[in-house]
Amino acid sequence: MGDYTFSHQLNIIIHVTSGTAALFLGLLALISKKGRRVHKKSGLIFLVLIAIVILTALMGVFAFEANGFLIALTMLSGYQAFSGYRVLKSKSNKPKTLDILIALLTLSSGLYFLYYFDSIGMIWSPVIIYSTVGALFAMIAYDFLRYLIKAERYKKIWLYEHIYKMIAAFTALLAAFIGTVLPQYHPYSQFLPSIFGTLLAIGSILFFRRKRSLS
């Protein structure tokens, strides 16, 4: 790993290992039967691994001055995973202090990222980075606007929100992984995973909506 210090190398190893493991656990959560033990356990471990990925990414950028071009995808994946989990836990759109604080912290981090965009040495295309940050801001905006939805109405849509956010978190992580491993196929290796994830989320929502209507 070049001239990196031992602590920097260790941070990279933990980051890559956690991210790879999160992909496998996320995939297991996606294909396992919803509501069952395997789904719940794999989903919970996925969240823990995402937290480690975020922590090591932040350590890499701020402690070791590593290139910060993946920090936007890390924020997006982390926030979507957190918000998706919180939706599942509460099953309501009642405002909660923790959700608001995390949303504001993530929003501030995204604005900080954009402000220092030119100085942190982006490797990926600016279009990819700006669209990623835009998706993050759109998600945060929705999370504030959902408080305006009537509680009875929200009870019918929280499941679809959970599905979308967790799949989106998984595919954001997948995009970071594939985009890094296959740089020779940029920009396709950057945006195709996100397109796949969007289609998968839409298909899953339609499937569970139909399943609900037939039950």
mmCIF file of C-alpha atoms in Angstrom:
data_model
loop_
_atom_site.group_PDB
_atom_site.id
_atom_site.type_symbol
_atom_site.label_atom_id
_atom_site.label_comp_id
_atom_site.label_asym_id
_atom_site.label_seq_id
_atom_site.Cartn_x
_atom_site.Cartn_y
_atom_site.Cartn_z
ATOM 1 C CA MET A 1 0.000 0.000 0.000
ATOM 2 C CA GLY A 2 2.744 2.400 -0.923
ATOM 3 C CA ASP A 3 4.267 4.531 1.822
ATOM 4 C CA TYR A 4 1.180 4.486 4.024
ATOM 5 C CA THR A 5 1.676 4.257 7.773
ATOM 6 C CA PHE A 6 0.591 1.104 9.585
ATOM 7 C CA SER A 7 -2.464 2.837 11.058
ATOM 8 C CA HIS A 8 -3.462 4.113 7.607
ATOM 9 C CA GLN A 9 -3.078 0.645 6.096
ATOM 10 C CA LEU A 10 -5.094 -0.855 8.941
ATOM 11 C CA ASN A 11 -7.837 1.715 8.402
ATOM 12 C CA ILE A 12 -7.970 0.858 4.681
ATOM 13 C CA ILE A 13 -8.129 -2.881 5.428
ATOM 14 C CA ILE A 14 -10.973 -2.411 7.916
ATOM 15 C CA HIS A 15 -12.807 -0.105 5.490
ATOM 16 C CA VAL A 16 -12.555 -2.470 2.533
ATOM 17 C CA THR A 17 -13.317 -5.585 4.581
ATOM 18 C CA SER A 18 -16.339 -3.988 6.248
ATOM 19 C CA GLY A 19 -17.645 -2.652 2.943
ATOM 20 C CA THR A 20 -17.287 -6.023 1.206
ATOM 21 C CA ALA A 21 -18.940 -7.844 4.119
ATOM 22 C CA ALA A 22 -21.747 -5.257 4.131
ATOM 23 C CA LEU A 23 -22.450 -6.024 0.473
ATOM 24 C CA PHE A 24 -22.815 -9.741 1.207
ATOM 25 C CA LEU A 25 -24.984 -9.138 4.279
ATOM 26 C CA GLY A 26 -27.066 -6.590 2.396
ATOM 27 C CA LEU A 27 -27.618 -9.055 -0.419
ATOM 28 C CA LEU A 28 -28.635 -11.724 2.100
ATOM 29 C CA ALA A 29 -31.138 -9.310 3.664
ATOM 30 C CA LEU A 30 -32.570 -8.527 0.222
ATOM 31 C CA ILE A 31 -33.091 -12.146 -0.862
ATOM 32 C CA SER A 32 -34.200 -13.593 2.492
ATOM 33 C CA LYS A 33 -37.856 -13.765 3.480
ATOM 34 C CA LYS A 34 -38.929 -10.452 4.956
ATOM 35 C CA GLY A 35 -39.681 -10.393 8.663
ATOM 36 C CA ARG A 36 -37.877 -13.667 9.351
ATOM 37 C CA ARG A 37 -34.837 -14.102 11.610
ATOM 38 C CA VAL A 38 -32.297 -14.251 8.754
ATOM 39 C CA HIS A 39 -33.623 -11.027 7.259
ATOM 40 C CA LYS A 40 -33.585 -9.190 10.587
ATOM 41 C CA LYS A 41 -30.149 -10.433 11.649
ATOM 42 C CA SER A 42 -28.464 -9.804 8.300
ATOM 43 C CA GLY A 43 -30.087 -6.369 8.085
ATOM 44 C CA LEU A 44 -28.865 -5.427 11.551
ATOM 45 C CA ILE A 45 -25.294 -6.578 10.846
ATOM 46 C CA PHE A 46 -25.454 -4.682 7.531
ATOM 47 C CA LEU A 47 -26.210 -1.495 9.489
ATOM 48 C CA VAL A 48 -23.306 -2.092 11.878
ATOM 49 C CA LEU A 49 -20.922 -2.660 8.969
ATOM 50 C CA ILE A 50 -22.183 0.496 7.236
ATOM 51 C CA ALA A 51 -21.369 2.428 10.413
ATOM 52 C CA ILE A 52 -17.822 1.021 10.355
ATOM 53 C CA VAL A 53 -17.470 1.927 6.670
ATOM 54 C CA ILE A 54 -18.521 5.507 7.406
ATOM 55 C CA LEU A 55 -16.204 5.807 10.405
ATOM 56 C CA THR A 56 -13.172 4.467 8.525
ATOM 57 C CA ALA A 57 -13.966 6.670 5.512
ATOM 58 C CA LEU A 58 -14.030 9.738 7.738
ATOM 59 C CA MET A 59 -10.813 8.601 9.407
ATOM 60 C CA GLY A 60 -9.200 8.195 6.004
ATOM 61 C CA VAL A 61 -10.135 11.681 4.852
ATOM 62 C CA PHE A 62 -9.562 13.687 8.023
ATOM 63 C CA ALA A 63 -6.890 11.709 9.895
ATOM 64 C CA PHE A 64 -4.814 10.388 6.991
ATOM 65 C CA GLU A 65 -5.648 13.013 4.338
ATOM 66 C CA ALA A 66 -6.787 10.324 1.923
ATOM 67 C CA ASN A 67 -8.619 11.271 -1.252
ATOM 68 C CA GLY A 68 -12.208 12.107 -0.342
ATOM 69 C CA PHE A 69 -13.914 11.301 -3.638
ATOM 70 C CA LEU A 70 -16.009 8.473 -2.127
ATOM 71 C CA ILE A 71 -17.200 10.432 0.883
ATOM 72 C CA ALA A 72 -20.390 11.513 -0.924
ATOM 73 C CA LEU A 73 -21.407 7.908 -1.640
ATOM 74 C CA THR A 74 -20.509 6.970 1.922
ATOM 75 C CA MET A 75 -22.742 9.709 3.322
ATOM 76 C CA LEU A 76 -25.569 8.756 0.973
ATOM 77 C CA SER A 77 -25.413 5.057 1.817
ATOM 78 C CA GLY A 78 -25.042 5.702 5.533
ATOM 79 C CA TYR A 79 -27.910 8.168 5.756
ATOM 80 C CA GLN A 80 -30.268 6.003 3.713
ATOM 81 C CA ALA A 81 -29.460 2.967 5.865
ATOM 82 C CA PHE A 82 -30.007 4.920 9.086
ATOM 83 C CA SER A 83 -33.238 6.514 7.892
ATOM 84 C CA GLY A 84 -34.524 3.208 6.488
ATOM 85 C CA TYR A 85 -33.895 1.501 9.821
ATOM 86 C CA ARG A 86 -35.605 4.282 11.756
ATOM 87 C CA VAL A 87 -38.663 4.014 9.522
ATOM 88 C CA LEU A 88 -38.904 0.309 10.322
ATOM 89 C CA LYS A 89 -38.549 0.926 14.063
ATOM 90 C CA SER A 90 -41.137 3.684 14.365
ATOM 91 C CA LYS A 91 -43.531 2.917 11.492
ATOM 92 C CA SER A 92 -44.711 6.512 11.820
ATOM 93 C CA ASN A 93 -43.747 9.982 10.634
ATOM 94 C CA LYS A 94 -43.876 11.609 14.043
ATOM 95 C CA PRO A 95 -40.859 13.952 14.311
ATOM 96 C CA LYS A 96 -38.097 12.628 16.558
ATOM 97 C CA THR A 97 -35.094 14.573 17.795
ATOM 98 C CA LEU A 98 -32.522 11.956 16.771
ATOM 99 C CA ASP A 99 -33.818 11.789 13.181
ATOM 100 C CA ILE A 100 -33.788 15.573 12.847
ATOM 101 C CA LEU A 101 -30.275 15.901 14.290
ATOM 102 C CA ILE A 102 -28.834 13.199 12.011
ATOM 103 C CA ALA A 103 -30.539 14.763 8.976
ATOM 104 C CA LEU A 104 -29.119 18.194 9.803
ATOM 105 C CA LEU A 105 -25.652 16.767 10.493
ATOM 106 C CA THR A 106 -25.670 14.892 7.175
ATOM 107 C CA LEU A 107 -26.930 17.966 5.344
ATOM 108 C CA SER A 108 -24.132 20.046 6.882
ATOM 109 C CA SER A 109 -21.583 17.400 5.896
ATOM 110 C CA GLY A 110 -22.892 17.420 2.331
ATOM 111 C CA LEU A 111 -22.656 21.191 2.113
ATOM 112 C CA TYR A 112 -19.125 21.037 3.524
ATOM 113 C CA PHE A 113 -18.238 18.468 0.887
ATOM 114 C CA LEU A 114 -19.533 20.680 -1.935
ATOM 115 C CA TYR A 115 -17.725 23.729 -0.577
ATOM 116 C CA TYR A 116 -14.381 21.922 -0.607
ATOM 117 C CA PHE A 117 -15.091 19.975 -3.789
ATOM 118 C CA ASP A 118 -12.227 21.502 -5.782
ATOM 119 C CA SER A 119 -9.620 21.121 -3.049
ATOM 120 C CA ILE A 120 -10.101 17.476 -1.999
ATOM 121 C CA GLY A 121 -9.018 15.952 -5.299
ATOM 122 C CA MET A 122 -11.973 14.226 -6.895
ATOM 123 C CA ILE A 123 -11.151 11.251 -9.098
ATOM 124 C CA TRP A 124 -14.685 10.548 -10.271
ATOM 125 C CA SER A 125 -16.632 12.633 -12.765
ATOM 126 C CA PRO A 126 -18.144 15.815 -11.262
ATOM 127 C CA VAL A 127 -21.512 14.811 -12.782
ATOM 128 C CA ILE A 128 -21.473 11.569 -10.761
ATOM 129 C CA ILE A 129 -20.486 13.355 -7.570
ATOM 130 C CA TYR A 130 -23.026 16.173 -7.940
ATOM 131 C CA SER A 131 -25.846 13.752 -8.756
ATOM 132 C CA THR A 132 -24.915 11.677 -5.709
ATOM 133 C CA VAL A 133 -24.957 14.691 -3.404
ATOM 134 C CA GLY A 134 -28.203 15.799 -5.069
ATOM 135 C CA ALA A 135 -29.760 12.424 -4.258
ATOM 136 C CA LEU A 136 -28.639 12.826 -0.651
ATOM 137 C CA PHE A 137 -30.186 16.285 -0.373
ATOM 138 C CA ALA A 138 -33.399 15.057 -2.016
ATOM 139 C CA MET A 139 -33.646 12.246 0.539
ATOM 140 C CA ILE A 140 -33.136 14.668 3.428
ATOM 141 C CA ALA A 141 -35.737 17.046 1.963
ATOM 142 C CA TYR A 142 -38.230 14.179 1.739
ATOM 143 C CA ASP A 143 -37.518 13.172 5.327
ATOM 144 C CA PHE A 144 -38.544 16.646 6.489
ATOM 145 C CA LEU A 145 -41.518 16.907 4.146
ATOM 146 C CA ARG A 146 -42.896 13.522 5.238
ATOM 147 C CA TYR A 147 -43.796 15.101 8.579
ATOM 148 C CA LEU A 148 -46.547 16.896 6.668
ATOM 149 C CA ILE A 149 -48.152 13.623 5.570
ATOM 150 C CA LYS A 150 -51.198 12.664 7.603
ATOM 151 C CA ALA A 151 -50.412 9.915 10.115
ATOM 152 C CA GLU A 152 -53.130 7.597 8.807
ATOM 153 C CA ARG A 153 -51.845 7.989 5.268
ATOM 154 C CA TYR A 154 -48.251 7.402 6.313
ATOM 155 C CA LYS A 155 -49.159 4.087 7.952
ATOM 156 C CA LYS A 156 -49.885 2.799 4.447
ATOM 157 C CA ILE A 157 -46.600 3.885 2.888
ATOM 158 C CA TRP A 158 -43.884 3.461 5.556
ATOM 159 C CA LEU A 159 -43.063 -0.055 4.300
ATOM 160 C CA TYR A 160 -42.364 1.209 0.785
ATOM 161 C CA GLU A 161 -40.138 3.944 2.187
ATOM 162 C CA HIS A 162 -38.194 1.350 4.190
ATOM 163 C CA ILE A 163 -37.765 -0.853 1.112
ATOM 164 C CA TYR A 164 -36.569 2.012 -1.065
ATOM 165 C CA LYS A 165 -34.094 3.392 1.455
ATOM 166 C CA MET A 166 -32.493 0.057 2.339
ATOM 167 C CA ILE A 167 -32.108 -0.952 -1.314
ATOM 168 C CA ALA A 168 -30.751 2.513 -2.096
ATOM 169 C CA ALA A 169 -28.216 2.192 0.739
ATOM 170 C CA PHE A 170 -27.099 -1.173 -0.600
ATOM 171 C CA THR A 171 -26.718 0.063 -4.183
ATOM 172 C CA ALA A 172 -24.865 3.234 -3.127
ATOM 173 C CA LEU A 173 -22.344 0.982 -1.411
ATOM 174 C CA LEU A 174 -22.290 -1.263 -4.478
ATOM 175 C CA ALA A 175 -21.651 1.730 -6.750
ATOM 176 C CA ALA A 176 -18.715 2.815 -4.586
ATOM 177 C CA PHE A 177 -17.285 -0.698 -4.684
ATOM 178 C CA ILE A 178 -17.693 -1.332 -8.423
ATOM 179 C CA GLY A 179 -16.628 2.190 -9.362
ATOM 180 C CA THR A 180 -13.411 1.706 -7.396
ATOM 181 C CA VAL A 181 -12.640 -1.838 -8.509
ATOM 182 C CA LEU A 182 -13.427 -1.183 -12.186
ATOM 183 C CA PRO A 183 -12.168 2.355 -12.905
ATOM 184 C CA GLN A 184 -11.456 1.425 -16.517
ATOM 185 C CA TYR A 185 -15.197 1.227 -17.147
ATOM 186 C CA HIS A 186 -16.035 4.713 -15.898
ATOM 187 C CA PRO A 187 -18.593 6.210 -16.038
ATOM 188 C CA TYR A 188 -20.665 3.042 -16.529
ATOM 189 C CA SER A 189 -19.288 1.302 -13.443
ATOM 190 C CA GLN A 190 -20.280 4.424 -11.500
ATOM 191 C CA PHE A 191 -23.912 4.938 -12.472
ATOM 192 C CA LEU A 192 -25.156 1.518 -13.656
ATOM 193 C CA PRO A 193 -25.317 0.095 -10.093
ATOM 194 C CA SER A 194 -27.531 3.032 -9.105
ATOM 195 C CA ILE A 195 -29.819 2.450 -12.091
ATOM 196 C CA PHE A 196 -30.018 -1.238 -11.154
ATOM 197 C CA GLY A 197 -30.850 -0.313 -7.564
ATOM 198 C CA THR A 198 -33.577 2.113 -8.617
ATOM 199 C CA LEU A 199 -35.235 -0.509 -10.813
ATOM 200 C CA LEU A 200 -34.913 -3.108 -8.049
ATOM 201 C CA ALA A 201 -36.496 -0.741 -5.516
ATOM 202 C CA ILE A 202 -39.395 0.085 -7.844
ATOM 203 C CA GLY A 203 -39.952 -3.601 -8.623
ATOM 204 C CA SER A 204 -39.873 -4.529 -4.930
ATOM 205 C CA ILE A 205 -42.317 -1.783 -3.988
ATOM 206 C CA LEU A 206 -44.748 -2.845 -6.728
ATOM 207 C CA PHE A 207 -44.428 -6.475 -5.628
ATOM 208 C CA PHE A 208 -45.225 -5.754 -1.975
ATOM 209 C CA ARG A 209 -47.969 -3.310 -2.906
ATOM 210 C CA ARG A 210 -49.657 -5.996 -4.982
ATOM 211 C CA LYS A 211 -49.096 -8.548 -2.208
ATOM 212 C CA ARG A 212 -50.797 -6.191 0.260
ATOM 213 C CA SER A 213 -53.747 -5.584 -2.030
ATOM 214 C CA LEU A 214 -54.320 -9.333 -2.415
ATOM 215 C CA SER A 215 -54.084 -10.084 1.315
#
